[in-house]
Amino acid sequence: TFCVEPLTYVGQDLIAADIARFKSALTGVSEQDPFLPAVAPGSVEHWLWNEHYATQEEFVYAIADVMRQEYKAIVDAGFVLQIDDPDMFDAFQIHPDFDVPTYRKFAQMRIDALNYALRDIPRERVRLHVCWGSYHGPHLYDIPLKDVIDLFLTVNASAYSIEASNPAHDHEWVEWKNVKLPDGATLIPGVVGHASDFIEHPDLVAQRLMRYADIVGKENLMAGTDCGLGTRVGDPAIAWAKFRTMAEGARIASAQLWG
């Protein structure tokens, strides 16, 4: 899609319909803190080609101003806002000419634009999800977590969801020893994945959670998925089975951690 004039937001009716549908689905649910996702400015940029704004930075900030309306609509409706930003890490693969310092500068501008879009939205009403792209492929050239983990934690959020259980990134749990979560923040590592139709054993889920609990603290931890499951794992029944095993593994870990 080509941008040839100033960007405006035209999704008011669509987000209102999503919010109404979600509220209806939550009838009778009172003990949870439900969230709705929306895409980060940098990931929206991936699908647009700028032919209007003088610079790419100006373009990204224009996207941020537009998406802010959707972010506020979600928060004003009483939901937690989940920012989905796969391109924060994934874009490294589509810029093969970038070295790590160049990519960090590229990512930092887009993170700054995201924080600009989140201005005045309470941090505790925001969670962030990143990954290295949910496509099936080798992922041989993913940027290492150690090169971007500090940037990830500069987003103004209270929970950080990250791909963590597939063969390319399972080993990177050790990187959390080298950083500190923002005060009061929650880490949501992926403990079941979208990379295959294997259903993780609950004990494996528990083991993954236990090793993170030893680093970030049991009170700062929540089980999550690497990315969206759905048809990526072959069949809805497999996706639901992964959610069940994730919950069971979390219960096992909780029993060990909390007694």
mmCIF file of C-alpha atoms in Angstrom:
data_model
loop_
_atom_site.group_PDB
_atom_site.id
_atom_site.type_symbol
_atom_site.label_atom_id
_atom_site.label_comp_id
_atom_site.label_asym_id
_atom_site.label_seq_id
_atom_site.Cartn_x
_atom_site.Cartn_y
_atom_site.Cartn_z
ATOM 1 C CA THR A 1 0.000 0.000 0.000
ATOM 2 C CA PHE A 2 1.339 3.419 -0.964
ATOM 3 C CA CYS A 3 0.978 6.510 1.240
ATOM 4 C CA VAL A 4 0.409 9.495 -1.064
ATOM 5 C CA GLU A 5 -1.314 11.942 1.313
ATOM 6 C CA PRO A 6 -1.497 12.695 5.065
ATOM 7 C CA LEU A 7 -2.498 9.664 7.100
ATOM 8 C CA THR A 8 -5.817 9.656 8.938
ATOM 9 C CA TYR A 9 -7.563 7.078 11.105
ATOM 10 C CA VAL A 10 -10.756 5.627 9.611
ATOM 11 C CA GLY A 11 -11.164 2.551 11.809
ATOM 12 C CA GLN A 12 -13.499 4.007 14.435
ATOM 13 C CA ASP A 13 -16.452 1.773 13.529
ATOM 14 C CA LEU A 14 -14.280 -1.317 13.256
ATOM 15 C CA ILE A 15 -12.594 -0.895 16.637
ATOM 16 C CA ALA A 16 -15.959 -0.104 18.219
ATOM 17 C CA ALA A 17 -17.341 -3.342 16.790
ATOM 18 C CA ASP A 18 -14.322 -5.302 18.062
ATOM 19 C CA ILE A 19 -14.718 -3.814 21.526
ATOM 20 C CA ALA A 20 -18.441 -4.581 21.615
ATOM 21 C CA ARG A 21 -17.835 -8.156 20.445
ATOM 22 C CA PHE A 22 -15.126 -8.679 23.036
ATOM 23 C CA LYS A 23 -17.282 -7.281 25.846
ATOM 24 C CA SER A 24 -20.059 -9.644 24.849
ATOM 25 C CA ALA A 25 -17.662 -12.617 24.869
ATOM 26 C CA LEU A 26 -16.519 -11.659 28.374
ATOM 27 C CA THR A 27 -20.001 -11.815 29.884
ATOM 28 C CA GLY A 28 -19.672 -13.548 33.235
ATOM 29 C CA VAL A 29 -15.885 -13.217 33.357
ATOM 30 C CA SER A 30 -14.847 -11.036 36.278
ATOM 31 C CA GLU A 31 -11.519 -12.270 37.649
ATOM 32 C CA GLN A 32 -9.357 -11.636 34.604
ATOM 33 C CA ASP A 33 -7.740 -8.531 33.145
ATOM 34 C CA PRO A 34 -8.598 -8.914 29.435
ATOM 35 C CA PHE A 35 -6.470 -7.363 26.723
ATOM 36 C CA LEU A 36 -6.996 -6.412 23.098
ATOM 37 C CA PRO A 37 -4.064 -6.247 20.661
ATOM 38 C CA ALA A 38 -3.155 -3.463 18.272
ATOM 39 C CA VAL A 39 -0.183 -3.168 15.941
ATOM 40 C CA ALA A 40 2.840 -0.968 16.728
ATOM 41 C CA PRO A 41 3.701 1.927 14.388
ATOM 42 C CA GLY A 42 6.941 0.243 13.285
ATOM 43 C CA SER A 43 5.127 -2.927 12.300
ATOM 44 C CA VAL A 44 2.418 -0.968 10.459
ATOM 45 C CA GLU A 45 5.219 0.743 8.537
ATOM 46 C CA HIS A 46 6.334 -2.634 7.217
ATOM 47 C CA TRP A 47 3.220 -2.834 5.025
ATOM 48 C CA LEU A 48 3.229 0.751 3.731
ATOM 49 C CA TRP A 49 5.382 2.611 1.234
ATOM 50 C CA ASN A 50 5.917 6.306 1.932
ATOM 51 C CA GLU A 51 5.509 8.648 -1.030
ATOM 52 C CA HIS A 52 4.207 11.658 0.913
ATOM 53 C CA TYR A 53 6.264 12.459 4.015
ATOM 54 C CA ALA A 54 9.646 14.133 3.685
ATOM 55 C CA THR A 55 11.471 11.585 5.855
ATOM 56 C CA GLN A 56 10.829 8.059 7.046
ATOM 57 C CA GLU A 57 10.932 9.278 10.636
ATOM 58 C CA GLU A 58 8.177 11.791 9.921
ATOM 59 C CA PHE A 59 6.197 8.960 8.298
ATOM 60 C CA VAL A 60 6.586 6.635 11.304
ATOM 61 C CA TYR A 61 5.517 9.368 13.715
ATOM 62 C CA ALA A 62 2.463 10.045 11.535
ATOM 63 C CA ILE A 63 1.560 6.365 11.838
ATOM 64 C CA ALA A 64 2.017 6.694 15.607
ATOM 65 C CA ASP A 65 -0.416 9.613 15.759
ATOM 66 C CA VAL A 66 -2.974 7.640 13.752
ATOM 67 C CA MET A 67 -2.626 4.425 15.767
ATOM 68 C CA ARG A 68 -2.843 6.350 19.049
ATOM 69 C CA GLN A 69 -6.571 6.720 18.397
ATOM 70 C CA GLU A 70 -6.970 2.945 18.336
ATOM 71 C CA TYR A 71 -4.794 2.496 21.412
ATOM 72 C CA LYS A 72 -6.853 5.004 23.381
ATOM 73 C CA ALA A 73 -10.131 3.445 22.279
ATOM 74 C CA ILE A 74 -9.018 0.086 23.695
ATOM 75 C CA VAL A 75 -7.818 1.537 26.995
ATOM 76 C CA ASP A 76 -10.833 3.845 27.349
ATOM 77 C CA ALA A 77 -13.052 0.768 26.938
ATOM 78 C CA GLY A 78 -11.472 -0.669 30.082
ATOM 79 C CA PHE A 79 -9.149 -3.212 28.477
ATOM 80 C CA VAL A 80 -5.425 -3.672 28.683
ATOM 81 C CA LEU A 81 -3.761 -2.709 25.408
ATOM 82 C CA GLN A 82 -1.370 -5.271 23.953
ATOM 83 C CA ILE A 83 1.013 -3.741 21.458
ATOM 84 C CA ASP A 84 2.065 -6.322 18.874
ATOM 85 C CA ASP A 85 5.426 -5.381 17.404
ATOM 86 C CA PRO A 86 7.039 -8.327 15.609
ATOM 87 C CA ASP A 87 9.058 -5.982 13.421
ATOM 88 C CA MET A 88 10.972 -4.686 16.431
ATOM 89 C CA PHE A 89 13.164 -7.791 16.033
ATOM 90 C CA ASP A 90 11.995 -9.319 12.770
ATOM 91 C CA ALA A 91 12.956 -6.366 10.574
ATOM 92 C CA PHE A 92 16.642 -7.236 10.951
ATOM 93 C CA GLN A 93 16.106 -9.993 8.379
ATOM 94 C CA ILE A 94 14.737 -7.622 5.755
ATOM 95 C CA HIS A 95 17.694 -5.249 6.060
ATOM 96 C CA PRO A 96 20.638 -7.534 5.251
ATOM 97 C CA ASP A 97 22.851 -4.494 4.736
ATOM 98 C CA PHE A 98 22.503 -3.457 8.402
ATOM 99 C CA ASP A 99 25.060 -4.338 11.027
ATOM 100 C CA VAL A 100 23.906 -4.474 14.659
ATOM 101 C CA PRO A 101 24.674 -0.817 15.562
ATOM 102 C CA THR A 102 22.821 0.385 12.461
ATOM 103 C CA TYR A 103 19.873 -1.830 13.280
ATOM 104 C CA ARG A 104 19.744 -0.651 16.871
ATOM 105 C CA LYS A 105 19.488 2.935 15.640
ATOM 106 C CA PHE A 106 16.746 1.846 13.210
ATOM 107 C CA ALA A 107 14.834 0.093 16.015
ATOM 108 C CA GLN A 108 15.312 2.892 18.534
ATOM 109 C CA MET A 109 13.560 5.469 16.361
ATOM 110 C CA ARG A 110 10.557 3.159 15.983
ATOM 111 C CA ILE A 111 10.478 2.455 19.710
ATOM 112 C CA ASP A 112 10.567 6.194 20.372
ATOM 113 C CA ALA A 113 7.612 6.590 18.010
ATOM 114 C CA LEU A 114 5.742 3.838 19.850
ATOM 115 C CA ASN A 115 6.333 5.525 23.204
ATOM 116 C CA TYR A 116 5.178 8.781 21.618
ATOM 117 C CA ALA A 117 1.948 7.033 20.588
ATOM 118 C CA LEU A 118 1.528 5.694 24.130
ATOM 119 C CA ARG A 119 2.006 9.086 25.798
ATOM 120 C CA ASP A 120 -0.490 9.687 28.625
ATOM 121 C CA ILE A 121 -1.697 6.067 28.454
ATOM 122 C CA PRO A 122 -0.968 4.572 31.886
ATOM 123 C CA ARG A 123 1.922 2.134 31.759
ATOM 124 C CA GLU A 124 -0.025 -0.420 33.785
ATOM 125 C CA ARG A 125 -2.640 -0.594 30.989
ATOM 126 C CA VAL A 126 -0.062 -1.586 28.338
ATOM 127 C CA ARG A 127 1.660 -4.888 27.537
ATOM 128 C CA LEU A 128 4.066 -5.481 24.674
ATOM 129 C CA HIS A 129 4.564 -8.548 22.487
ATOM 130 C CA VAL A 130 7.563 -9.070 20.206
ATOM 131 C CA CYS A 131 8.887 -12.006 18.229
ATOM 132 C CA TRP A 132 11.178 -12.788 15.321
ATOM 133 C CA GLY A 133 8.327 -13.343 12.885
ATOM 134 C CA SER A 134 5.790 -16.144 13.169
ATOM 135 C CA TYR A 135 6.550 -17.618 9.761
ATOM 136 C CA HIS A 136 7.775 -21.196 9.440
ATOM 137 C CA GLY A 137 11.377 -21.120 8.271
ATOM 138 C CA PRO A 138 14.989 -21.616 9.363
ATOM 139 C CA HIS A 139 15.342 -18.344 11.338
ATOM 140 C CA LEU A 140 19.078 -18.680 10.905
ATOM 141 C CA TYR A 141 19.602 -14.931 10.649
ATOM 142 C CA ASP A 142 17.405 -13.710 13.520
ATOM 143 C CA ILE A 143 19.107 -10.951 15.475
ATOM 144 C CA PRO A 144 20.285 -12.313 18.839
ATOM 145 C CA LEU A 145 18.226 -11.262 21.843
ATOM 146 C CA LYS A 146 21.359 -9.972 23.593
ATOM 147 C CA ASP A 147 21.682 -7.271 20.918
ATOM 148 C CA VAL A 148 18.185 -5.819 21.444
ATOM 149 C CA ILE A 149 16.950 -6.875 24.891
ATOM 150 C CA ASP A 150 17.705 -3.480 26.427
ATOM 151 C CA LEU A 151 15.759 -1.664 23.695
ATOM 152 C CA PHE A 152 12.787 -3.988 24.221
ATOM 153 C CA LEU A 153 12.548 -2.952 27.866
ATOM 154 C CA THR A 154 12.456 0.774 27.068
ATOM 155 C CA VAL A 155 8.879 0.534 25.764
ATOM 156 C CA ASN A 156 6.473 2.122 28.246
ATOM 157 C CA ALA A 157 4.691 -1.100 29.226
ATOM 158 C CA SER A 158 4.059 -3.078 32.388
ATOM 159 C CA ALA A 159 4.316 -6.557 30.830
ATOM 160 C CA TYR A 160 6.693 -7.876 28.188
ATOM 161 C CA SER A 161 5.709 -10.906 26.094
ATOM 162 C CA ILE A 162 8.461 -12.501 24.039
ATOM 163 C CA GLU A 163 9.114 -15.541 21.868
ATOM 164 C CA ALA A 164 11.223 -17.862 23.990
ATOM 165 C CA SER A 165 10.568 -21.570 23.449
ATOM 166 C CA ASN A 166 11.381 -22.498 19.851
ATOM 167 C CA PRO A 167 14.690 -24.032 18.737
ATOM 168 C CA ALA A 168 16.132 -20.685 17.613
ATOM 169 C CA HIS A 169 15.486 -18.826 20.888
ATOM 170 C CA ASP A 170 14.929 -21.305 23.729
ATOM 171 C CA HIS A 171 18.557 -20.903 24.796
ATOM 172 C CA GLU A 172 18.254 -17.140 25.263
ATOM 173 C CA TRP A 173 16.644 -17.379 28.708
ATOM 174 C CA VAL A 174 20.136 -16.786 30.096
ATOM 175 C CA GLU A 175 20.136 -13.249 28.655
ATOM 176 C CA TRP A 176 17.623 -12.189 31.319
ATOM 177 C CA LYS A 177 20.395 -12.555 33.884
ATOM 178 C CA ASN A 178 22.066 -9.511 32.348
ATOM 179 C CA VAL A 179 19.163 -7.041 32.502
ATOM 180 C CA LYS A 180 16.662 -5.823 35.072
ATOM 181 C CA LEU A 181 12.943 -5.672 34.446
ATOM 182 C CA PRO A 182 11.436 -2.234 34.988
ATOM 183 C CA ASP A 183 10.014 -1.875 38.485
ATOM 184 C CA GLY A 184 6.709 -3.690 38.840
ATOM 185 C CA ALA A 185 6.898 -5.203 35.349
ATOM 186 C CA THR A 186 5.955 -8.747 34.357
ATOM 187 C CA LEU A 187 7.862 -10.977 31.953
ATOM 188 C CA ILE A 188 5.732 -13.253 29.737
ATOM 189 C CA PRO A 189 8.087 -15.719 28.039
ATOM 190 C CA GLY A 190 6.679 -18.047 25.420
ATOM 191 C CA VAL A 191 6.563 -21.515 26.977
ATOM 192 C CA VAL A 192 4.595 -23.118 24.142
ATOM 193 C CA GLY A 193 5.289 -22.374 20.508
ATOM 194 C CA HIS A 194 3.861 -21.939 17.065
ATOM 195 C CA ALA A 195 6.877 -23.494 15.317
ATOM 196 C CA SER A 196 5.448 -27.032 15.203
ATOM 197 C CA ASP A 197 2.403 -29.141 15.991
ATOM 198 C CA PHE A 198 4.212 -30.850 18.872
ATOM 199 C CA ILE A 199 2.264 -30.327 22.092
ATOM 200 C CA GLU A 200 4.664 -29.386 24.856
ATOM 201 C CA HIS A 201 4.552 -31.556 27.978
ATOM 202 C CA PRO A 202 3.276 -29.735 31.102
ATOM 203 C CA ASP A 203 6.479 -30.603 32.937
ATOM 204 C CA LEU A 204 8.503 -28.899 30.190
ATOM 205 C CA VAL A 205 6.322 -25.810 30.522
ATOM 206 C CA ALA A 206 6.881 -25.843 34.289
ATOM 207 C CA GLN A 207 10.639 -26.248 33.878
ATOM 208 C CA ARG A 208 10.776 -23.296 31.507
ATOM 209 C CA LEU A 209 8.843 -21.135 33.956
ATOM 210 C CA MET A 210 10.996 -22.220 36.899
ATOM 211 C CA ARG A 211 14.216 -21.112 35.229
ATOM 212 C CA TYR A 212 12.742 -17.671 34.505
ATOM 213 C CA ALA A 213 11.380 -17.416 38.055
ATOM 214 C CA ASP A 214 14.890 -17.917 39.398
ATOM 215 C CA ILE A 215 15.999 -14.863 37.404
ATOM 216 C CA VAL A 216 13.142 -12.331 37.398
ATOM 217 C CA GLY A 217 11.272 -13.488 40.504
ATOM 218 C CA LYS A 218 8.150 -15.601 40.733
ATOM 219 C CA GLU A 219 5.948 -12.561 41.330
ATOM 220 C CA ASN A 220 7.097 -11.016 38.014
ATOM 221 C CA LEU A 221 6.328 -13.967 35.740
ATOM 222 C CA MET A 222 3.446 -15.166 33.570
ATOM 223 C CA ALA A 223 3.214 -18.044 31.082
ATOM 224 C CA GLY A 224 2.691 -17.091 27.446
ATOM 225 C CA THR A 225 2.917 -18.338 23.896
ATOM 226 C CA ASP A 226 5.750 -17.600 21.493
ATOM 227 C CA CYS A 227 3.315 -15.952 19.099
ATOM 228 C CA GLY A 228 -0.185 -16.523 17.771
ATOM 229 C CA LEU A 229 -1.021 -20.198 17.357
ATOM 230 C CA GLY A 230 -4.139 -20.778 15.247
ATOM 231 C CA THR A 231 -3.587 -22.449 11.893
ATOM 232 C CA ARG A 232 0.198 -22.199 12.287
ATOM 233 C CA VAL A 233 0.103 -25.389 14.361
ATOM 234 C CA GLY A 234 -2.087 -27.220 11.860
ATOM 235 C CA ASP A 235 -5.479 -27.447 13.552
ATOM 236 C CA PRO A 236 -7.488 -25.512 16.157
ATOM 237 C CA ALA A 237 -7.604 -28.619 18.359
ATOM 238 C CA ILE A 238 -3.801 -28.532 18.589
ATOM 239 C CA ALA A 239 -3.827 -24.842 19.495
ATOM 240 C CA TRP A 240 -6.313 -25.475 22.307
ATOM 241 C CA ALA A 241 -4.246 -28.442 23.498
ATOM 242 C CA LYS A 242 -1.209 -26.167 23.711
ATOM 243 C CA PHE A 243 -3.192 -23.673 25.788
ATOM 244 C CA ARG A 244 -4.314 -26.462 28.127
ATOM 245 C CA THR A 245 -0.787 -27.763 28.592
ATOM 246 C CA MET A 246 0.449 -24.197 29.152
ATOM 247 C CA ALA A 247 -2.105 -23.737 31.940
ATOM 248 C CA GLU A 248 -1.300 -27.111 33.475
ATOM 249 C CA GLY A 249 2.422 -26.407 33.389
ATOM 250 C CA ALA A 250 1.829 -23.011 35.010
ATOM 251 C CA ARG A 251 -0.122 -24.695 37.795
ATOM 252 C CA ILE A 252 2.741 -27.143 38.358
ATOM 253 C CA ALA A 253 5.281 -24.305 38.515
ATOM 254 C CA SER A 254 3.046 -22.252 40.810
ATOM 255 C CA ALA A 255 2.688 -25.174 43.217
ATOM 256 C CA GLN A 256 6.461 -25.513 43.378
ATOM 257 C CA LEU A 257 7.113 -21.793 43.675
ATOM 258 C CA TRP A 258 4.316 -20.747 46.024
ATOM 259 C CA GLY A 259 3.604 -23.986 47.905
#
